[in-house]
Tab-separated table of C-alpha atoms in Angstrom:
chain	number	residue	atom	x	y	z
A	1	SER	CA	15.075	15.353	47.602
A	2	GLY	CA	11.716	15.505	49.321
A	3	SER	CA	10.080	17.847	51.787
A	4	GLU	CA	6.843	17.659	53.736
A	5	VAL	CA	4.523	20.668	53.745
A	6	VAL	CA	1.570	21.212	56.084
A	7	ALA	CA	-0.953	23.650	54.630
A	8	LEU	CA	-4.072	25.218	56.104
A	9	GLU	CA	-6.158	23.226	53.642
A	10	GLY	CA	-4.598	19.898	54.622
A	11	TYR	CA	-1.484	17.782	54.349
A	12	TYR	CA	0.383	16.902	51.196
A	13	ILE	CA	3.884	16.031	49.984
A	14	ILE	CA	5.978	18.144	47.616
A	15	GLN	CA	9.004	16.405	46.124
A	16	HIS	CA	11.731	18.075	44.089
A	17	VAL	CA	13.793	16.209	41.536
A	18	PHE	CA	17.283	17.544	40.875
A	19	ILE	CA	19.779	16.432	38.275
A	20	ARG	CA	23.491	17.186	38.569
A	21	THR	CA	25.922	16.896	35.678
A	22	ALA	CA	29.521	15.926	36.225
A	23	LEU	CA	30.794	18.190	33.462
A	24	SER	CA	29.320	21.471	34.689
A	25	GLY	CA	28.974	20.618	38.377
A	26	GLN	CA	25.631	22.406	38.363
A	27	SER	CA	22.336	21.132	39.749
A	28	THR	CA	19.016	21.840	38.064
A	29	ASP	CA	15.620	21.642	39.752
A	30	LEU	CA	13.299	19.978	37.237
A	31	THR	CA	10.130	20.162	39.315
A	32	GLY	CA	8.796	23.395	37.826
A	33	ALA	CA	9.123	22.137	34.269
A	34	PHE	CA	6.115	19.842	34.555
A	35	ASP	CA	2.919	21.122	32.999
A	36	VAL	CA	0.189	19.669	35.227
A	37	PRO	CA	-3.295	20.957	36.089
A	38	ASP	CA	-2.667	21.127	39.827
A	39	PRO	CA	0.987	20.999	40.959
A	40	ASP	CA	-0.060	20.566	44.578
A	41	SER	CA	-1.788	17.286	43.727
A	42	MET	CA	1.207	15.804	41.907
A	43	THR	CA	3.522	13.166	43.311
A	44	LEU	CA	6.842	13.421	41.505
A	45	GLY	CA	9.430	10.651	41.587
A	46	GLY	CA	12.738	10.171	39.778
A	47	ARG	CA	12.976	6.456	39.101
A	48	THR	CA	16.104	5.856	37.050
A	49	LEU	CA	19.305	7.804	36.426
A	50	VAL	CA	21.206	6.444	33.429
A	51	ARG	CA	24.836	7.221	32.675
A	52	ARG	CA	25.172	7.361	28.902
A	53	PRO	CA	28.377	6.370	27.045
A	54	ASP	CA	28.842	10.007	26.021
A	55	HIS	CA	28.537	11.024	29.710
A	56	ASP	CA	25.281	12.893	29.234
A	57	SER	CA	22.927	12.264	32.117
A	58	VAL	CA	19.476	11.105	31.128
A	59	VAL	CA	16.776	10.658	33.702
A	60	LEU	CA	13.473	8.882	33.193
A	61	ILE	CA	10.796	10.442	35.391
A	62	GLU	CA	7.376	9.083	36.221
A	63	THR	CA	4.738	11.425	37.608
A	64	THR	CA	1.436	10.442	39.124
A	65	LEU	CA	-1.520	12.785	39.278
A	66	GLU	CA	-3.604	11.896	42.315
A	67	GLN	CA	-6.730	12.921	40.405
A	68	GLY	CA	-7.421	9.768	38.394
A	69	ASP	CA	-4.011	8.191	39.140
A	70	VAL	CA	-2.739	9.059	35.663
A	71	SER	CA	0.919	8.197	35.226
A	72	ARG	CA	3.096	10.076	32.706
A	73	LEU	CA	6.679	9.552	31.542
A	74	PHE	CA	9.227	12.274	30.784
A	75	VAL	CA	12.865	12.306	29.724
A	76	THR	CA	15.457	15.075	30.103
A	77	ASN	CA	18.993	15.577	28.839
A	78	GLY	CA	20.153	16.821	32.227
A	79	PHE	CA	21.703	20.088	31.051
A	80	ASP	CA	18.603	22.249	31.354
A	81	SER	CA	15.054	22.005	32.611
A	82	THR	CA	13.612	20.894	29.271
A	83	LEU	CA	11.404	17.831	29.657
A	84	THR	CA	10.010	15.749	26.811
A	85	GLU	CA	6.959	13.571	27.322
A	86	LEU	CA	7.093	10.092	25.793
A	87	ALA	CA	3.361	9.625	25.226
A	88	ASN	CA	0.257	11.692	24.568
A	89	PRO	CA	-0.342	13.889	27.661
A	90	ASN	CA	-3.971	12.728	27.742
A	91	ASP	CA	-2.948	9.069	27.862
A	92	GLY	CA	-1.768	7.188	30.905
A	93	THR	CA	1.443	5.148	30.904
A	94	GLU	CA	2.210	2.101	33.003
A	95	PHE	CA	4.502	-0.917	33.454
A	96	TRP	CA	7.541	0.772	31.913
A	97	HIS	CA	10.984	-0.793	31.703
A	98	ILE	CA	14.204	0.931	30.647
A	99	GLY	CA	16.626	-0.833	28.316
A	100	PRO	CA	20.000	-2.081	29.596
A	101	ASN	CA	21.987	0.501	27.624
A	102	GLY	CA	19.783	3.434	28.656
A	103	GLN	CA	19.008	4.212	25.022
A	104	SER	CA	15.382	3.048	24.973
A	105	VAL	CA	12.384	2.467	27.207
A	106	ALA	CA	9.332	0.222	26.731
A	107	PHE	CA	5.951	1.135	28.183
A	108	TRP	CA	2.206	0.587	27.842
A	109	SER	CA	0.040	3.584	26.986
A	110	PHE	CA	-3.674	3.799	27.759
A	111	GLY	CA	-5.797	6.359	25.943
A	112	SER	CA	-7.856	7.293	22.937
A	113	ASN	CA	-6.194	4.648	20.733
A	114	GLY	CA	-6.792	1.856	23.229
A	115	ARG	CA	-3.855	0.084	24.836
A	116	GLU	CA	-0.500	0.155	23.018
A	117	LEU	CA	2.969	-1.137	23.841
A	118	PHE	CA	5.705	1.250	22.698
A	119	THR	CA	9.457	1.285	22.636
A	120	SER	CA	10.865	4.798	22.716
A	121	ASP	CA	14.339	5.622	21.442
A	122	ILE	CA	15.661	8.156	23.967
A	123	SER	CA	19.209	8.331	22.600
A	124	ASP	CA	18.256	11.931	21.787
A	125	PRO	CA	16.292	13.035	24.888
A	126	VAL	CA	15.066	16.181	23.120
A	127	ALA	CA	13.439	14.241	20.270
A	128	PRO	CA	12.561	10.674	21.346
A	129	THR	CA	10.885	8.446	18.756
A	130	ASN	CA	8.226	5.820	19.491
A	131	THR	CA	7.648	2.476	17.794
A	132	THR	CA	4.476	0.471	18.391
A	133	LEU	CA	5.108	-3.181	19.284
A	134	ALA	CA	1.610	-4.343	20.184
A	135	THR	CA	-1.962	-3.275	20.869
A	136	GLY	CA	-4.572	-4.775	23.158
A	137	GLU	CA	-7.841	-4.287	24.952
A	138	SER	CA	-7.317	-4.492	28.722
A	139	PHE	CA	-5.205	-5.909	31.516
A	140	ASP	CA	-8.166	-7.516	33.249
A	141	LEU	CA	-6.779	-11.037	32.859
A	142	ILE	CA	-3.165	-10.289	33.784
A	143	PRO	CA	-2.193	-10.782	37.450
A	144	VAL	CA	1.383	-9.476	37.017
A	145	PRO	CA	1.924	-7.373	33.869
A	146	GLU	CA	5.596	-7.505	32.926
A	147	ILE	CA	7.938	-6.031	30.327
A	148	ALA	CA	11.520	-7.276	30.125
A	149	TYR	CA	14.382	-6.239	27.833
A	150	SER	CA	16.953	-8.892	27.001
A	151	PRO	CA	20.316	-8.068	28.639
A	152	ASP	CA	21.821	-7.145	25.265
A	153	GLY	CA	18.879	-4.840	24.503
A	154	SER	CA	17.932	-6.645	21.281
A	155	TYR	CA	14.541	-7.977	22.367
A	156	VAL	CA	11.549	-6.971	24.449
A	157	ALA	CA	9.363	-9.663	26.032
A	158	TRP	CA	6.041	-9.065	27.722
A	159	ILE	CA	2.967	-10.809	29.103
A	160	ASP	CA	-0.434	-10.081	27.613
A	161	SER	CA	-3.859	-11.686	27.466
A	162	VAL	CA	-4.687	-13.967	24.553
A	163	THR	CA	-7.584	-12.651	22.487
A	164	GLY	CA	-10.720	-14.674	23.153
A	165	SER	CA	-9.065	-16.701	25.910
A	166	ALA	CA	-8.829	-16.645	29.690
A	167	VAL	CA	-5.058	-17.156	29.742
A	168	ASN	CA	-2.005	-14.893	29.518
A	169	ALA	CA	0.806	-15.540	27.063
A	170	VAL	CA	4.429	-14.506	26.551
A	171	TYR	CA	5.192	-12.326	23.523
A	172	LEU	CA	8.483	-11.242	21.995
A	173	ALA	CA	9.637	-8.581	19.542
A	174	GLU	CA	12.971	-7.360	18.218
A	175	VAL	CA	13.563	-3.769	19.311
A	176	GLU	CA	15.168	-2.626	16.062
A	177	VAL	CA	12.516	-4.198	13.831
A	178	GLY	CA	9.524	-2.980	15.816
A	179	GLY	CA	6.006	-4.306	15.460
A	180	SER	CA	7.116	-7.891	14.699
A	181	ALA	CA	5.552	-9.343	17.841
A	182	ARG	CA	5.236	-13.107	18.140
A	183	GLN	CA	3.781	-15.355	20.804
A	184	VAL	CA	6.416	-17.656	22.280
A	185	SER	CA	4.356	-19.536	24.874
A	186	SER	CA	2.113	-22.247	23.420
A	187	SER	CA	-0.090	-23.479	26.270
A	188	ILE	CA	-3.827	-23.093	25.645
A	189	SER	CA	-4.749	-23.599	29.315
A	190	ASP	CA	-1.886	-22.261	31.471
A	191	SER	CA	-1.152	-18.580	32.094
A	192	ALA	CA	2.291	-16.957	32.086
A	193	LEU	CA	3.075	-15.000	35.252
A	194	GLU	CA	6.740	-13.976	35.385
A	195	LEU	CA	9.644	-13.472	32.954
A	196	ALA	CA	13.421	-13.848	33.256
A	197	TRP	CA	16.074	-13.529	30.535
A	198	SER	CA	19.270	-15.565	30.578
A	199	PRO	CA	22.412	-13.403	30.966
A	200	ASP	CA	23.508	-14.234	27.406
A	201	SER	CA	20.106	-13.150	25.963
A	202	THR	CA	19.597	-16.508	24.216
A	203	SER	CA	16.875	-17.949	26.459
A	204	LEU	CA	13.713	-16.725	28.121
A	205	ALA	CA	12.131	-18.394	31.159
A	206	TRP	CA	8.650	-17.894	32.539
A	207	VAL	CA	6.323	-19.336	35.155
A	208	SER	CA	3.430	-21.230	33.594
A	209	SER	CA	0.547	-21.348	36.045
A	210	ALA	CA	-2.061	-24.122	35.957
A	211	PRO	CA	-5.130	-24.189	38.252
A	212	ASN	CA	-3.461	-26.391	40.891
A	213	ALA	CA	0.276	-25.952	40.333
A	214	ALA	CA	2.908	-24.101	38.353
A	215	SER	CA	5.886	-25.042	36.217
A	216	VAL	CA	8.867	-23.152	34.805
A	217	VAL	CA	9.286	-23.106	31.023
A	218	ILE	CA	12.573	-22.258	29.286
A	219	GLN	CA	12.788	-21.417	25.579
A	220	ASN	CA	15.787	-20.771	23.361
A	221	ILE	CA	14.541	-17.798	21.354
A	222	VAL	CA	16.873	-18.550	18.424
A	223	SER	CA	16.118	-22.240	17.903
A	224	GLY	CA	12.672	-22.218	19.466
A	225	GLN	CA	13.527	-25.294	21.551
A	226	THR	CA	11.439	-25.365	24.729
A	227	VAL	CA	11.960	-27.420	27.899
A	228	THR	CA	10.212	-27.570	31.254
A	229	ALA	CA	12.406	-27.309	34.348
A	230	GLY	CA	12.655	-30.556	36.311
A	231	LEU	CA	10.901	-29.218	39.405
A	232	PRO	CA	8.432	-30.999	41.684
A	233	VAL	CA	4.816	-29.857	41.795
A	234	GLY	CA	4.728	-26.398	43.386
A	235	PHE	CA	3.796	-22.741	43.047
A	236	TYR	CA	6.822	-20.861	41.785
A	237	ASN	CA	8.040	-17.249	41.510
A	238	GLN	CA	11.262	-15.190	41.835
A	239	LEU	CA	13.046	-16.606	38.793
A	240	GLY	CA	16.781	-15.958	38.665
A	241	TRP	CA	19.493	-17.086	36.258
A	242	SER	CA	23.005	-18.115	37.226
A	243	PRO	CA	25.715	-15.934	35.612
A	244	SER	CA	26.721	-18.968	33.517
A	245	ALA	CA	23.142	-19.283	32.138
A	246	GLN	CA	23.304	-22.992	33.024
A	247	PHE	CA	20.947	-22.909	36.038
A	248	LEU	CA	17.791	-21.210	37.267
A	249	SER	CA	16.828	-20.463	40.847
A	250	VAL	CA	13.112	-20.513	41.653
A	251	HIS	CA	11.139	-19.940	44.830
A	252	ASP	CA	8.250	-22.162	45.906
A	253	PHE	CA	6.166	-19.607	47.794
A	254	PHE	CA	3.899	-22.177	49.481
A	255	ALA	CA	6.853	-24.108	50.927
A	256	ASP	CA	8.865	-20.843	51.203
A	257	GLU	CA	12.100	-22.313	49.900
A	258	PHE	CA	14.339	-22.044	46.842
A	259	TRP	CA	15.178	-24.702	44.277
A	260	VAL	CA	17.995	-24.752	41.698
A	261	ALA	CA	17.148	-26.235	38.295
A	262	PRO	CA	19.401	-26.971	35.292
A	263	ALA	CA	18.389	-24.855	32.292
A	264	ASP	CA	18.413	-27.940	30.045
A	265	GLY	CA	15.427	-29.455	31.862
A	266	GLY	CA	17.410	-31.782	34.137
A	267	ALA	CA	16.276	-32.694	37.643
A	268	ALA	CA	16.204	-29.770	40.094
A	269	ALA	CA	17.629	-29.858	43.623
A	270	ARG	CA	16.758	-28.028	46.825
A	271	ALA	CA	18.997	-24.976	47.176
A	272	ASP	CA	19.506	-25.709	50.886
A	273	ARG	CA	21.954	-28.612	51.277
A	274	ASN	CA	21.319	-28.941	55.020
A	275	VAL	CA	18.923	-31.601	56.315
A	276	GLY	CA	15.841	-30.146	57.983
A	277	SER	CA	16.497	-26.573	56.806
A	278	PHE	CA	15.051	-24.398	54.067
A	279	ALA	CA	16.642	-21.768	51.804
A	280	GLN	CA	14.455	-18.674	52.183
A	281	GLU	CA	16.710	-16.203	50.350
A	282	LEU	CA	19.179	-16.823	47.507
A	283	LYS	CA	21.607	-14.677	45.514
A	284	TRP	CA	23.810	-15.765	42.621
A	285	ILE	CA	27.507	-14.831	42.730
A	286	THR	CA	29.017	-12.948	39.812
A	287	ASN	CA	32.769	-13.418	39.999
A	288	ALA	CA	35.209	-13.110	37.106
A	289	GLY	CA	37.262	-15.956	38.515
A	290	GLY	CA	34.338	-18.199	39.419
A	291	SER	CA	32.279	-20.798	37.613
A	292	GLY	CA	29.165	-18.655	37.361
A	293	ASN	CA	27.229	-21.419	39.127
A	294	ASP	CA	27.836	-20.446	42.774
A	295	TYR	CA	25.250	-18.875	45.064
A	296	VAL	CA	24.789	-17.783	48.662
A	297	TYR	CA	21.628	-18.538	50.596
A	298	GLU	CA	19.936	-18.083	53.931
A	299	SER	CA	19.396	-21.449	55.612
A	300	VAL	CA	16.619	-21.526	58.226
A	301	ASN	CA	16.522	-24.548	60.538
A	302	ALA	CA	13.573	-26.068	62.394
A	303	ALA	CA	14.165	-23.733	65.354
A	304	GLY	CA	13.876	-20.675	63.109
A	305	VAL	CA	17.583	-19.771	63.332
A	306	SER	CA	19.173	-18.444	60.127
A	307	ASN	CA	22.715	-18.768	58.829
A	308	ILE	CA	24.462	-18.007	55.550
A	309	PHE	CA	25.928	-20.704	53.313
A	310	VAL	CA	27.654	-20.667	49.923
A	311	ALA	CA	27.077	-23.540	47.496
A	312	GLY	CA	27.746	-24.638	43.927
A	313	ALA	CA	24.787	-25.494	41.724
A	314	ALA	CA	26.750	-28.083	39.739
A	315	ASP	CA	27.904	-30.057	42.811
A	316	THR	CA	25.432	-31.032	45.554
A	317	ASN	CA	28.353	-31.671	47.925
A	318	ASP	CA	29.668	-28.125	47.507
A	319	ASN	CA	28.288	-26.356	50.611
A	320	ALA	CA	30.168	-24.117	53.059
A	321	GLN	CA	28.852	-22.249	56.116
A	322	LEU	CA	29.776	-18.552	56.357
A	323	SER	CA	27.993	-17.432	59.522
A	324	ASN	CA	27.489	-19.048	62.916
A	325	HIS	CA	24.463	-17.481	64.605
A	326	ALA	CA	22.825	-19.314	67.499
A	327	GLU	CA	19.570	-17.370	67.290
A	328	GLY	CA	17.787	-14.667	65.367
A	329	GLY	CA	16.742	-14.213	61.764
A	330	LEU	CA	18.556	-12.737	58.786
A	331	ARG	CA	17.368	-10.335	56.120
A	332	SER	CA	18.630	-8.080	53.311
A	333	LEU	CA	21.158	-10.597	51.944
A	334	ARG	CA	23.420	-8.892	49.400
A	335	VAL	CA	26.428	-9.971	47.324
A	336	GLY	CA	29.144	-7.435	46.508
A	337	PRO	CA	29.632	-6.415	42.852
A	338	GLN	CA	32.922	-8.329	42.600
A	339	GLY	CA	31.376	-11.477	44.050
A	340	THR	CA	33.900	-11.677	46.888
A	341	ARG	CA	31.848	-10.342	49.831
A	342	VAL	CA	28.429	-10.968	51.333
A	343	ALA	CA	26.500	-8.596	53.599
A	344	TYR	CA	23.323	-9.140	55.615
A	345	ILE	CA	21.438	-7.920	58.674
A	346	ASN	CA	20.935	-10.172	61.698
A	347	GLU	CA	18.166	-9.664	64.250
A	348	ASN	CA	20.026	-10.104	67.580
A	349	LEU	CA	17.373	-11.066	70.112
A	350	ASN	CA	19.806	-10.948	73.049
A	351	VAL	CA	20.244	-7.199	72.807
A	352	ASN	CA	17.064	-6.468	70.832
A	353	ALA	CA	19.037	-4.866	68.000
A	354	GLN	CA	19.920	-5.275	64.355
A	355	GLU	CA	23.522	-6.046	63.403
A	356	LEU	CA	25.182	-5.673	60.010
A	357	PHE	CA	27.622	-8.429	59.058
A	358	VAL	CA	30.049	-8.647	56.127
A	359	HIS	CA	31.855	-11.849	55.120
């Protein structure tokens, strides 16, 4: 919860972070447990609440001190106000990513020992243990620093600068082994910009950026086999895997449209199957009874009118219209967790209002 406070000395925000446990039904205010030089200058935010298999609640909290913009990470077991810091209090932490099972977190630490990438085992929130995966000098060359756990939690991938080079590369390490980092991207001239794991944790995709274009590279991390997606020349971002791990969706941000590419390097196709229209938003459908290759997308025609369609990546003739709007634009496209419903907001220009639709 957050509250705004106006003081005689000026204006600032005080936020309180509470954690409530299902077993006791009690709520605990964790705000006062932070040891900071000036509490009034601290912005406190609870980023992730993880439900553990043993039903303990573990929360990962990032705090930012406005003086110097130092970011610090804490973990709590949720039953009392005890907080444990994951790094040296004098070091800053950044670009953290929590593992899929809630048992570990990866983060960069900046401080007296330089720059280090850690994984922290938080299965015991009172006594977390850190393992160093990598060290480096600076992030000066990295446009989008990223850390990504594989969906099964076995691997951590990240982007870092190559020593003595002006490019960024993709690195990989096994979480349990720790410290066994290896470079998986091989280009000596192109920089890696974005990471995406396949749902089955066997393949890693990234955007490889050249001076005048970008490509999407896909590598099987077990065999080491690498292919380049069969996309036209473009500038790509927003990588997304189909639930089947057979296709990738990518966004060309200059053309502002999505493409769907086979993960084996086959020829890609425009996500929008309608002539003269462009897919400006795309979501894959996770459905236990489906193929794992279906997606919904926002189709925008030449007049700027948006409608929702559902299509199959494996069949270019598989395209069905869900909505029938004559004007206005759509936003906030969402697919329900069971993959059977779609929700979005439509800007109704006739009544100057926003409308929520569910199909």
